[in-house]
Structures are given as C-alpha cells and as structure tokens.
mmCIF file of C-alpha atoms in Angstrom:
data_model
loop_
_atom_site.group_PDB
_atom_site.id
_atom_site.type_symbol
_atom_site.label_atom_id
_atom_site.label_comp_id
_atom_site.label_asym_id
_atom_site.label_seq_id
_atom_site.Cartn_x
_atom_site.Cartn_y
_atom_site.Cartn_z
ATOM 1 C CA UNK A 77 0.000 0.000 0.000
ATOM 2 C CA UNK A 78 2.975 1.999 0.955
ATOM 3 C CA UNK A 79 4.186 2.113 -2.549
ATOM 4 C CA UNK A 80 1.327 2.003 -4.584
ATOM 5 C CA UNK A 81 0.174 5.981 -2.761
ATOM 6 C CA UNK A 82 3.939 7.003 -3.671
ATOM 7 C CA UNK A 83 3.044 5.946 -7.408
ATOM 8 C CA UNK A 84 -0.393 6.181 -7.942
ATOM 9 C CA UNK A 85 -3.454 7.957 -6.364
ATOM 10 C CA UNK A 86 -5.419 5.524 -4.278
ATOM 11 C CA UNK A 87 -9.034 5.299 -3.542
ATOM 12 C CA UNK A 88 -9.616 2.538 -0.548
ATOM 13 C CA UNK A 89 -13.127 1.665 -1.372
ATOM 14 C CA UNK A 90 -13.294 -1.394 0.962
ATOM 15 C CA UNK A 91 -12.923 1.061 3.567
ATOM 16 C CA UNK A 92 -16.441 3.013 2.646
ATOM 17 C CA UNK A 93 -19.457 2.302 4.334
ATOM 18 C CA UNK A 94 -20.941 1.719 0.648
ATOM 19 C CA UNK A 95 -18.157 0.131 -1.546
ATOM 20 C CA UNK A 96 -20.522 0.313 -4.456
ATOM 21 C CA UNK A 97 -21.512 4.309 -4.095
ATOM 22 C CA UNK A 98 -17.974 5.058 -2.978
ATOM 23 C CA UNK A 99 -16.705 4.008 -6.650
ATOM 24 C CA UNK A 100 -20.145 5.293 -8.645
ATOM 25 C CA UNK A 101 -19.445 9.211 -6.904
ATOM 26 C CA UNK A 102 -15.379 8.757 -6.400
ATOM 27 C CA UNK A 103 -13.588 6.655 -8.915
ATOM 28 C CA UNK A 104 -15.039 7.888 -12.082
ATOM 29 C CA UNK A 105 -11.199 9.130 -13.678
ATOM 30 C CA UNK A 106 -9.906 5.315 -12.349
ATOM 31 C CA UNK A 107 -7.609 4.292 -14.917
ATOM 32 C CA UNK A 108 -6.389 1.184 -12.806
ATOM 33 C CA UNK A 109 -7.864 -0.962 -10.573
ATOM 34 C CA UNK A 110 -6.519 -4.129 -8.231
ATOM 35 C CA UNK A 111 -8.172 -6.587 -7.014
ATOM 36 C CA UNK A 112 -7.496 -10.372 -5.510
ATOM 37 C CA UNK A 113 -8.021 -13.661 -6.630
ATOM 38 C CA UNK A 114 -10.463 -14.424 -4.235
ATOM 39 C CA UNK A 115 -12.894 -11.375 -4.751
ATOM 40 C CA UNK A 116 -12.516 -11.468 -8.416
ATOM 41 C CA UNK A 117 -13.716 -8.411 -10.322
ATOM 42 C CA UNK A 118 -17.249 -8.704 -11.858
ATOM 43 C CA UNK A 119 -18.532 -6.944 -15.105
ATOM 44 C CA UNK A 120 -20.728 -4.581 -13.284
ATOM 45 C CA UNK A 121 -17.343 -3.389 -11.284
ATOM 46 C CA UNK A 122 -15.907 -3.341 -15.045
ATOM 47 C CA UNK A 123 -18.880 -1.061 -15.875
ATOM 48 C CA UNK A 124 -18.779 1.016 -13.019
ATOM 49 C CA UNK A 125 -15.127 2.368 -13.870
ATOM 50 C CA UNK A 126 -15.681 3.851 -17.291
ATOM 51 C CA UNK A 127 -11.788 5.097 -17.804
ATOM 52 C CA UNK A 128 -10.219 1.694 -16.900
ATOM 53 C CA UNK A 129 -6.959 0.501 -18.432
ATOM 54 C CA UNK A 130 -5.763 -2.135 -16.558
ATOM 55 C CA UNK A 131 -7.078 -4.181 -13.825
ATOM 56 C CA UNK A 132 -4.037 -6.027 -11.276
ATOM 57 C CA UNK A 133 -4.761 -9.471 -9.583
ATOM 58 C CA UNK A 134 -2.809 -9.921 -6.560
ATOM 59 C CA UNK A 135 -2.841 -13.986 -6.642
ATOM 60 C CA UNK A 136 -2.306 -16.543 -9.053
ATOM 61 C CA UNK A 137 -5.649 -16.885 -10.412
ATOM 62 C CA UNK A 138 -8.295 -14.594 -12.751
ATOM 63 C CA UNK A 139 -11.119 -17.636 -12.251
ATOM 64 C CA UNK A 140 -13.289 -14.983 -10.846
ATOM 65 C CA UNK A 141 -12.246 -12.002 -13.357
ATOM 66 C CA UNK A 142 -14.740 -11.406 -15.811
ATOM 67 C CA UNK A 143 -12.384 -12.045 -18.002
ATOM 68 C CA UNK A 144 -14.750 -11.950 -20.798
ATOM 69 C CA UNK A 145 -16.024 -8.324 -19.500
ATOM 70 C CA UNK A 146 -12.269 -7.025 -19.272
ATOM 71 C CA UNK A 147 -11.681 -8.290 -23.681
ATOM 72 C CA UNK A 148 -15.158 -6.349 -24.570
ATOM 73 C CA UNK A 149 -13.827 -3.035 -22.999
ATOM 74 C CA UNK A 150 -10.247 -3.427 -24.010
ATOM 75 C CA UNK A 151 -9.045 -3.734 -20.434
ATOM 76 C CA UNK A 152 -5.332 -5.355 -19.675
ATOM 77 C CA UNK A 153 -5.549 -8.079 -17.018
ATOM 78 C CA UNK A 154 -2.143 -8.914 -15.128
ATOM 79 C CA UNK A 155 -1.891 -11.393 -12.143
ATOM 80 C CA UNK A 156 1.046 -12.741 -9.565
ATOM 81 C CA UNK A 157 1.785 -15.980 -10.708
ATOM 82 C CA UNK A 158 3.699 -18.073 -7.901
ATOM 83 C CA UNK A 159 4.209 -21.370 -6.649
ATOM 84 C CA UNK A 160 2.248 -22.067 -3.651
ATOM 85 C CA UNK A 161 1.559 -25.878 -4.065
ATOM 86 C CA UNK A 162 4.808 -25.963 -1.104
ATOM 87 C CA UNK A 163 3.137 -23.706 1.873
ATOM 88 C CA UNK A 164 0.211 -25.005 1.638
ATOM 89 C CA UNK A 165 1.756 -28.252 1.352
ATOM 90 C CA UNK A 166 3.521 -27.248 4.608
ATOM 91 C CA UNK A 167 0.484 -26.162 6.357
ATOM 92 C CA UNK A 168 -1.694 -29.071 5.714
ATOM 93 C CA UNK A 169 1.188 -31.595 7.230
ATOM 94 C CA UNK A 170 1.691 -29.203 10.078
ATOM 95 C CA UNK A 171 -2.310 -29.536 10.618
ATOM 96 C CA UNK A 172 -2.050 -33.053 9.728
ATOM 97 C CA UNK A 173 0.469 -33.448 12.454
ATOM 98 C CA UNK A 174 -1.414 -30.492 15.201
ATOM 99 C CA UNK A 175 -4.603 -32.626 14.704
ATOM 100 C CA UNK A 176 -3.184 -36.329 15.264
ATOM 101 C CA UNK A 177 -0.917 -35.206 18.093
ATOM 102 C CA UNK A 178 -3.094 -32.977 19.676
ATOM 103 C CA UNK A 179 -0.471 -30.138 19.690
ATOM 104 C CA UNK A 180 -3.338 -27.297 19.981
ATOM 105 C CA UNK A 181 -4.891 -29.916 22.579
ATOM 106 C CA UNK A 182 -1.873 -29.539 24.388
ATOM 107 C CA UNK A 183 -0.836 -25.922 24.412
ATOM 108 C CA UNK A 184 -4.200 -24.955 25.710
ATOM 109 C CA UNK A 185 -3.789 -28.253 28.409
ATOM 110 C CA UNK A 186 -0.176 -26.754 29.326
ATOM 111 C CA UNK A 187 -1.396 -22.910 29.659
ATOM 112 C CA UNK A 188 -4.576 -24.128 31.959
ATOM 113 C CA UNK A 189 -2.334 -25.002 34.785
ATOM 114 C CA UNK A 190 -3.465 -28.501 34.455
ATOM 115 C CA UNK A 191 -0.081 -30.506 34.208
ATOM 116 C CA UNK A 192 0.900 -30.732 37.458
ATOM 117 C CA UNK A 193 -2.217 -32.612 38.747
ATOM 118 C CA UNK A 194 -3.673 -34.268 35.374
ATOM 119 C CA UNK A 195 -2.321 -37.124 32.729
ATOM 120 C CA UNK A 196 -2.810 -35.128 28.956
ATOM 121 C CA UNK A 197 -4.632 -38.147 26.653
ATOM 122 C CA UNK A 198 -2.394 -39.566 24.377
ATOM 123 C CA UNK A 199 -2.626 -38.576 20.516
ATOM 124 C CA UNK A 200 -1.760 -41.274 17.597
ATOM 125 C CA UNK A 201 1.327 -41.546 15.948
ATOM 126 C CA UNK A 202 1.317 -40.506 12.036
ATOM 127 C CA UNK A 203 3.747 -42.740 11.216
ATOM 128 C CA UNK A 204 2.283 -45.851 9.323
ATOM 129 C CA UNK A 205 -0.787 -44.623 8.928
ATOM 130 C CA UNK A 206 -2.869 -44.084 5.437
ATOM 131 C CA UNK A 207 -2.720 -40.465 3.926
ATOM 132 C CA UNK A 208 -5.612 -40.246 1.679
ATOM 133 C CA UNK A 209 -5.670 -37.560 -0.514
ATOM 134 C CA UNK A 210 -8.363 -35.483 -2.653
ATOM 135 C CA UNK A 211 -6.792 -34.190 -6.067
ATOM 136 C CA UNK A 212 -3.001 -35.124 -7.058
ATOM 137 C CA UNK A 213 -2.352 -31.851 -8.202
ATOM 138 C CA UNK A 214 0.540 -29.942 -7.591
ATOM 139 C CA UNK A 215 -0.174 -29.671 -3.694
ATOM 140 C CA UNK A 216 -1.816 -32.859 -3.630
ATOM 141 C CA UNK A 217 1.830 -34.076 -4.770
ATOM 142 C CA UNK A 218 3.568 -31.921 -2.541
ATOM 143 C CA UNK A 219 1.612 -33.297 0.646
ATOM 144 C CA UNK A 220 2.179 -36.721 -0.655
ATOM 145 C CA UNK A 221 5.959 -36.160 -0.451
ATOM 146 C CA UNK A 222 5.849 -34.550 2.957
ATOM 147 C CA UNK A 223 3.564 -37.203 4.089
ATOM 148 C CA UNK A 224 5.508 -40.017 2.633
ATOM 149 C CA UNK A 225 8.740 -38.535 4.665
ATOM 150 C CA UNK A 226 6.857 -39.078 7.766
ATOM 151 C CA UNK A 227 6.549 -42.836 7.055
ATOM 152 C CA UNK A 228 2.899 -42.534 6.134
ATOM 153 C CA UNK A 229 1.307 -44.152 3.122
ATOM 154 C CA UNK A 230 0.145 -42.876 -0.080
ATOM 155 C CA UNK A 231 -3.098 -43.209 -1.960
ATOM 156 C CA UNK A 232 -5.395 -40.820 -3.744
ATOM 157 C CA UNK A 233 -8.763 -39.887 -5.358
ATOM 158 C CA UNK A 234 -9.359 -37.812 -8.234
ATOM 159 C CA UNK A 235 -11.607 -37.864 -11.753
ATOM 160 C CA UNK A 236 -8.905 -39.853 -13.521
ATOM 161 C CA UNK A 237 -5.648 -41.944 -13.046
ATOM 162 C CA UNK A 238 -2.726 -39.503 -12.875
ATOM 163 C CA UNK A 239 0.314 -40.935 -15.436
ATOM 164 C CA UNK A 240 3.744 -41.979 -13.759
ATOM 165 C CA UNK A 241 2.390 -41.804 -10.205
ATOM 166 C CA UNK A 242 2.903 -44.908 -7.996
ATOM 167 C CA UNK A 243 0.098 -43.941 -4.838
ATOM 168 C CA UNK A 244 -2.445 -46.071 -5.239
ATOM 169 C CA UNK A 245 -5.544 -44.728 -7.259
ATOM 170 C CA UNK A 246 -9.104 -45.073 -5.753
ATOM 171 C CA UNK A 247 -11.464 -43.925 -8.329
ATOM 172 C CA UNK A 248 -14.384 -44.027 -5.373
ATOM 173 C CA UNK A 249 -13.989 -41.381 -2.812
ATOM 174 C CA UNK A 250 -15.828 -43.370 -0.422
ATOM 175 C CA UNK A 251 -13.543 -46.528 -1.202
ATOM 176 C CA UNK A 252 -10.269 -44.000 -1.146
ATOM 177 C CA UNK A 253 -11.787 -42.577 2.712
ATOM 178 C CA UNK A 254 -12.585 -46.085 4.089
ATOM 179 C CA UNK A 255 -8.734 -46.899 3.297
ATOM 180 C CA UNK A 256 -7.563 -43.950 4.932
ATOM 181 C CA UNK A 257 -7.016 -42.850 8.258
ATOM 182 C CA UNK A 258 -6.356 -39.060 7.387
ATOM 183 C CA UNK A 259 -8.194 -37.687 4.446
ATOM 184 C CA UNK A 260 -6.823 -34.528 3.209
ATOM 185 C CA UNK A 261 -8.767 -32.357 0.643
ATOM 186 C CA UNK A 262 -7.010 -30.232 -1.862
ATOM 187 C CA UNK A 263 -8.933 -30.391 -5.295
ATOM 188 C CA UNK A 264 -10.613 -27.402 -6.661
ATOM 189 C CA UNK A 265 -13.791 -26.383 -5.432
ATOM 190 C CA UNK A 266 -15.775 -26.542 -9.360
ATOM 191 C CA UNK A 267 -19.606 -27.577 -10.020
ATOM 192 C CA UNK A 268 -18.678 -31.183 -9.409
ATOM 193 C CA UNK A 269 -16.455 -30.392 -5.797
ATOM 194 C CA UNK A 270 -18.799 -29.177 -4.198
ATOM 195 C CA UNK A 271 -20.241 -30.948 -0.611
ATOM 196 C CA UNK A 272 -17.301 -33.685 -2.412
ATOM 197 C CA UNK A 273 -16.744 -34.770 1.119
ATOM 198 C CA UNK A 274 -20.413 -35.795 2.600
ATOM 199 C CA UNK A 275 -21.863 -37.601 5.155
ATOM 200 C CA UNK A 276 -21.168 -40.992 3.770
ATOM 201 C CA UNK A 277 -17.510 -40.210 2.859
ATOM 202 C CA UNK A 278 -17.223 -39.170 6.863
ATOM 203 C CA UNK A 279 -18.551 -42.554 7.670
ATOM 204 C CA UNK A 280 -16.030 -44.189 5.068
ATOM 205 C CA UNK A 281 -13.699 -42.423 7.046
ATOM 206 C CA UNK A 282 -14.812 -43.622 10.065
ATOM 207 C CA UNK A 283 -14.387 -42.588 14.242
ATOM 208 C CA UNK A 284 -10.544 -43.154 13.999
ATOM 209 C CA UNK A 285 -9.936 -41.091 11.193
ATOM 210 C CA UNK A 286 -9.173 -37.305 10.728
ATOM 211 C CA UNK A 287 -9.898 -34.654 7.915
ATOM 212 C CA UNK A 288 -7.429 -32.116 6.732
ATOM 213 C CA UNK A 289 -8.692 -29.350 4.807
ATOM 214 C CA UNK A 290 -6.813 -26.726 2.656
ATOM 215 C CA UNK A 291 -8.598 -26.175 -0.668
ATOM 216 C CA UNK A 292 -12.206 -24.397 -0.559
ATOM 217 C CA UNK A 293 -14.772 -25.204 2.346
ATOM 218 C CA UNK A 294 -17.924 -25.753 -0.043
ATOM 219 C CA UNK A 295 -16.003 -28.981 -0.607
ATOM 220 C CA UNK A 296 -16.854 -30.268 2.628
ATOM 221 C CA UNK A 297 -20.223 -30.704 3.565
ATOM 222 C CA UNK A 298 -19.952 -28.445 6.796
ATOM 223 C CA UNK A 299 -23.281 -29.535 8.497
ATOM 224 C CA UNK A 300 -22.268 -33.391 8.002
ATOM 225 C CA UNK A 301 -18.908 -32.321 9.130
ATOM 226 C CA UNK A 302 -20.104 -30.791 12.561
ATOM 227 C CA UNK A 303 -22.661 -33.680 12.729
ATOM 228 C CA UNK A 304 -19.757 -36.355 12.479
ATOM 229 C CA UNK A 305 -17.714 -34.661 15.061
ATOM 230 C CA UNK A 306 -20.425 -34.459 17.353
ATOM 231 C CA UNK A 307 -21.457 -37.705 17.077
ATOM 232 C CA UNK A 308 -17.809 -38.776 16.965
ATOM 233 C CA UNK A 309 -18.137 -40.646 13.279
ATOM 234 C CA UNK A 310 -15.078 -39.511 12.985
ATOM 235 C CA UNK A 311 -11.699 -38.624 15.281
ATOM 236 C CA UNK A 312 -10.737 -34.884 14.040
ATOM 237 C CA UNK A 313 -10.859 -32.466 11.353
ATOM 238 C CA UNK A 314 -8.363 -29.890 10.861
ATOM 239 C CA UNK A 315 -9.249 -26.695 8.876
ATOM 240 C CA UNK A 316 -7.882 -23.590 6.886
ATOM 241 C CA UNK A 317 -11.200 -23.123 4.816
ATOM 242 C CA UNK A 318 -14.647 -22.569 5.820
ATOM 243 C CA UNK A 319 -17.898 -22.832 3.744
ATOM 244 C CA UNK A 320 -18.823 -19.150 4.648
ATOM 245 C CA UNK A 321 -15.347 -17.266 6.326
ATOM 246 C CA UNK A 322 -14.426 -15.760 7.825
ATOM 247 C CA UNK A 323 -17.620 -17.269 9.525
ATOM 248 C CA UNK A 324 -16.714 -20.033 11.577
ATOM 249 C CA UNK A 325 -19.658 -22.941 12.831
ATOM 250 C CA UNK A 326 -19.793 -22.092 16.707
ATOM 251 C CA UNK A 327 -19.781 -25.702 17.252
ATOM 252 C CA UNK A 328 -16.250 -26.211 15.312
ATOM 253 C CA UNK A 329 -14.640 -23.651 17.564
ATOM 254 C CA UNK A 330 -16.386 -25.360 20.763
ATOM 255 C CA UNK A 331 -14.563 -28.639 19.601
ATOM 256 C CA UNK A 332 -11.328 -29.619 20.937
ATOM 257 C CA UNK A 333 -10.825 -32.096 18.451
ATOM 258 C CA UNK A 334 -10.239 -29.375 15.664
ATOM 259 C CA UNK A 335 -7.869 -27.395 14.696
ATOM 260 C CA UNK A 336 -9.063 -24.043 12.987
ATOM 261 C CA UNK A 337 -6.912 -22.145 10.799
ATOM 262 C CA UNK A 338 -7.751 -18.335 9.387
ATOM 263 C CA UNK A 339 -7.166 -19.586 5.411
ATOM 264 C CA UNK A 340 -3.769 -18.774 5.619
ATOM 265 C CA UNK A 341 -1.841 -21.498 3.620
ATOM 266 C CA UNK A 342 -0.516 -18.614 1.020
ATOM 267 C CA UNK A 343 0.078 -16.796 4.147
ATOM 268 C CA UNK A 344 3.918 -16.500 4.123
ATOM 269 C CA UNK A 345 6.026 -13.028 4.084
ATOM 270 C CA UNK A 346 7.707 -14.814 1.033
ATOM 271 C CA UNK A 347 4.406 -15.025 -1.025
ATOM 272 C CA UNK A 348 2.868 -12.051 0.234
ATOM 273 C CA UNK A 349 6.606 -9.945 -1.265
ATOM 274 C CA UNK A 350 6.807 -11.533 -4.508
ATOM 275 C CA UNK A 351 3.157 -10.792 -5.586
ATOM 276 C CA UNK A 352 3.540 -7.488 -4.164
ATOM 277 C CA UNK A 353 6.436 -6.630 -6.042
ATOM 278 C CA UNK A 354 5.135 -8.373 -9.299
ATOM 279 C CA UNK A 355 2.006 -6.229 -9.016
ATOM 280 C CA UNK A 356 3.822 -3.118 -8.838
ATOM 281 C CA UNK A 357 5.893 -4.251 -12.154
ATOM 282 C CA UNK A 358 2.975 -4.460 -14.250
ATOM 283 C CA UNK A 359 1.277 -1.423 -13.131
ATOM 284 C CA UNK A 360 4.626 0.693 -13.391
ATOM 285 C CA UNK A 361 5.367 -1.002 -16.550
ATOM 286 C CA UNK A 362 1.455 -0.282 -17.952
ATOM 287 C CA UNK A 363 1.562 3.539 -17.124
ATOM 288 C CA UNK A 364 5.296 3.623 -18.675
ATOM 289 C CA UNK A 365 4.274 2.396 -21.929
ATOM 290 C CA UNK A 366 5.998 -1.004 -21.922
ATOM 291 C CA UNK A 367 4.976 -4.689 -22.065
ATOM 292 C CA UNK A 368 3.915 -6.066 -18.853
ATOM 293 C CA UNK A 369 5.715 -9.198 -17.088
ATOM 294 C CA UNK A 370 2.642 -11.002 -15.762
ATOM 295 C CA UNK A 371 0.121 -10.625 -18.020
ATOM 296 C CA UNK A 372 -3.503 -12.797 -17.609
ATOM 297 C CA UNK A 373 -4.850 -11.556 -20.637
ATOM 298 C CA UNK A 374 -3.599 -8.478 -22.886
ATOM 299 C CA UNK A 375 -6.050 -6.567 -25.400
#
C-alpha cells in the first residue's frame, strides 16, 4: 500500500461504508484498478469504472475475473503468478500433524495449569498410517511427499488416473476414505467439488480417522462435518477453509478435536513480497508504456 500511494493515487473503497456508491461518486477518472483472486472483479465493477486501463490481480488466479467483460472493454488483465503448491503443502502436514498429536490440545492443556495434577490423553502416531488424498495436483503431490517422509502411506482420489504416479488410485472417494485414516482435501472447489466430502464419505472415514482441509470449504459438507464430530463418526478435522469465512460454525470452535486455521496457507512473508512486487511491475510497466511481465490476458 505503501508504494502504490507514492506511485499512484489511491481510492480505498473497501474502507467506505458503501463500496458500491464510494466508486459510482469517487472513482469515475480510475484508470487502474486491483483486485485479488479471491474477490474477483465482476462486469458490473468493469462497468462502473468507465476510464479503466488495466485491472491487477494480486494472486495466481483470474477464475473470478470477468475475463470476458475485461476483452469487450479493451481492459489489460495482469496477475502474480507463484508457486504455492509448497506452503500449503507445509500447512496441511503441520495440521495433519497439530490434529493427530493434539499439539493445539496440548498448548491450551499446558497454559490451563493442568499438568501438574492431570495425565494429557495420548494422541496417535502418524507414522504408518494411510494419507488419503483429494486431487493429485501440484499440492496434492507436494503433501504426498511430505507425508511419505513421515513414514505414512500414499493413496489418492481424483476424476482420472494420474500418469507416472505410484500412490495407489481409488477412483471411489468413499472406497479412497474407508482406506484412509487421514483424508486430506485439496482439489478445486468446481460444479462437481462441491459438498465432495459428505456424510457418507465421513462414515467411510470412520471414528478413527481425521480430515485435513486446505482447498475451498464448499467442498466439505460443513453440516455433516459438525454432525460427524459431534457424534464422533469420525476422530478430528483440521481446517484452513470454511464454507462461509471468515464465519466459523460455533460448534467447530467449541470442539477440541479441531484445529481451525484463518485460510492462511498462502500466508507466508515470502508469497505475500513476490506478488507485491510483481504487481507493482505491471502497473509501473502499464503507465510507462511497456509490455507487462505477468500478463492474464492483454487486449
């Protein structure tokens, strides 16, 4: 933010009371816009900025960038492509590990002042045990390499048979989750994703088995999710997404079997730096009259 009001001038219309009429009466001159991949930029936001040149993505992804809208008006698109398959990867093993242990368990057992006079309940070991995982793509793969480190085993679900991989493929989600002990979900949430993970994959799963999830909470099928916890149908669930954040189920957050993340698996000073600085590339590099770096679609 910092450098983009030394550059440019900035209107902060997520700060108005009315986004909408904030833009409509303010931002009529806007020649540039930014937005993030997971707000997207709709064509009535395209149509609301009549002088718009160029609209910046911070994140990898335009899937909600009407990208159609942005050709039609002869608006440049850039994003911040970056690999990010590794900390998420690195998230969903630490929750992996948090939820199996019972690290959060733990803190909150150490910090009560209960030690001294109580015996903490053992966790189970991850080593051994069956990683299931939803969608071998590339942080699907990267979990599958972390998990494999920790001496777990390897299959995985997804619409087809991925070439050259050696996990065992379970075309049945239900058949991949009665296999497993720890299901982790990373596919894309699309028309077919969504409520993936239902009640009868949580039975599949079963009481001594534990969800991760770090792709999109529509996935899961929240209600059967709190239902299976609270009828313990399952052991644990782990989450960084949520079907309606940063709105969290009461009842998840009463749970002491699950750890609860704020969607921060991109979360890393590293990430949040290099699509910083590759935003600020394109938009200097639009204004100066030269070809941009990171371009999602140029017209």
């Amino acid at each position: 933010m910092a450098e983009l009001e030394r550059d440019f001038t900035v209107h902060r219309s997520w700060t108005a009371t009315d986004p909408q009429a904030y833009v409509r009466q303010s931002c009529g001159a806007t020649r540039a816009a930014v937005t993030t991949t997971t707000l997207g930029f709709s064509r009535a936001e395209f149509e609301a900025l009549p002088k718009l040149e160029i609209l910046g993505c911070y994140g990898p992804y335009v899937d909600l960038v009407d990208m159609t809208a942005a050709k039609e008006r002869g608006i440049a698109v850039t994003h911040t492509p970056d690999s990010t398959a590794e900390p998420v990867a690195d998230l969903a093993m630490g929750m992996l590990v948090a939820v199996m242990r019972r690290i959060c368990e733990a803190d909150r057992f150490v910090r009560s002042g209960k030690w001294p006079t109580t015996v903490f309940e053992s966790g189970r070991e991850v080593r051994g045990k069956t990683c299931g995982i939803v969608g071998l793509g590339r942080i699907g793969r990267e979990i599958a390499a972390r998990a494999a480190a920790f001496g777990m085993k390897i299959r995985y679900h997804g619409p087809r048979q991925k070439d050259g991989v050696a996990y065992l493929y379970h075309a049945d989600l239900q058949s991949l989750a009665r296999e497993s002990d720890v299901l982790v979900v990373t596919c894309r949430l699309t028309p077919e994703t969504r409520n993936l993970v239902d009640a009868r994959v949580l039975d599949a799963l079963g009481a001594d088995g534990f969800l991760v999830n770090v792709a999109r909470g529509a996935i899961v099928d929240e209600d059967a999710l709190v239902a299976a916890l609270e009828g313990g149908r399952i052991a644990g669930a782990a989450l960084d997404v949520f079907r309606d954040e940063p709105c969290v189920p009461e009842a998840l957050m009463r749970m002491d079997n699950v750890v609860l993340a704020p969607h921060m698996g991109t979360s890393t000073r590293e990430i949040r730096d290099e699509r910083s600085r590759k935003l600020l590339t394109d938009l200097r590099a639009f204004f100066a009259g030269k070809p941009l770096a990171y371009p999602a679609s140029v017209v």
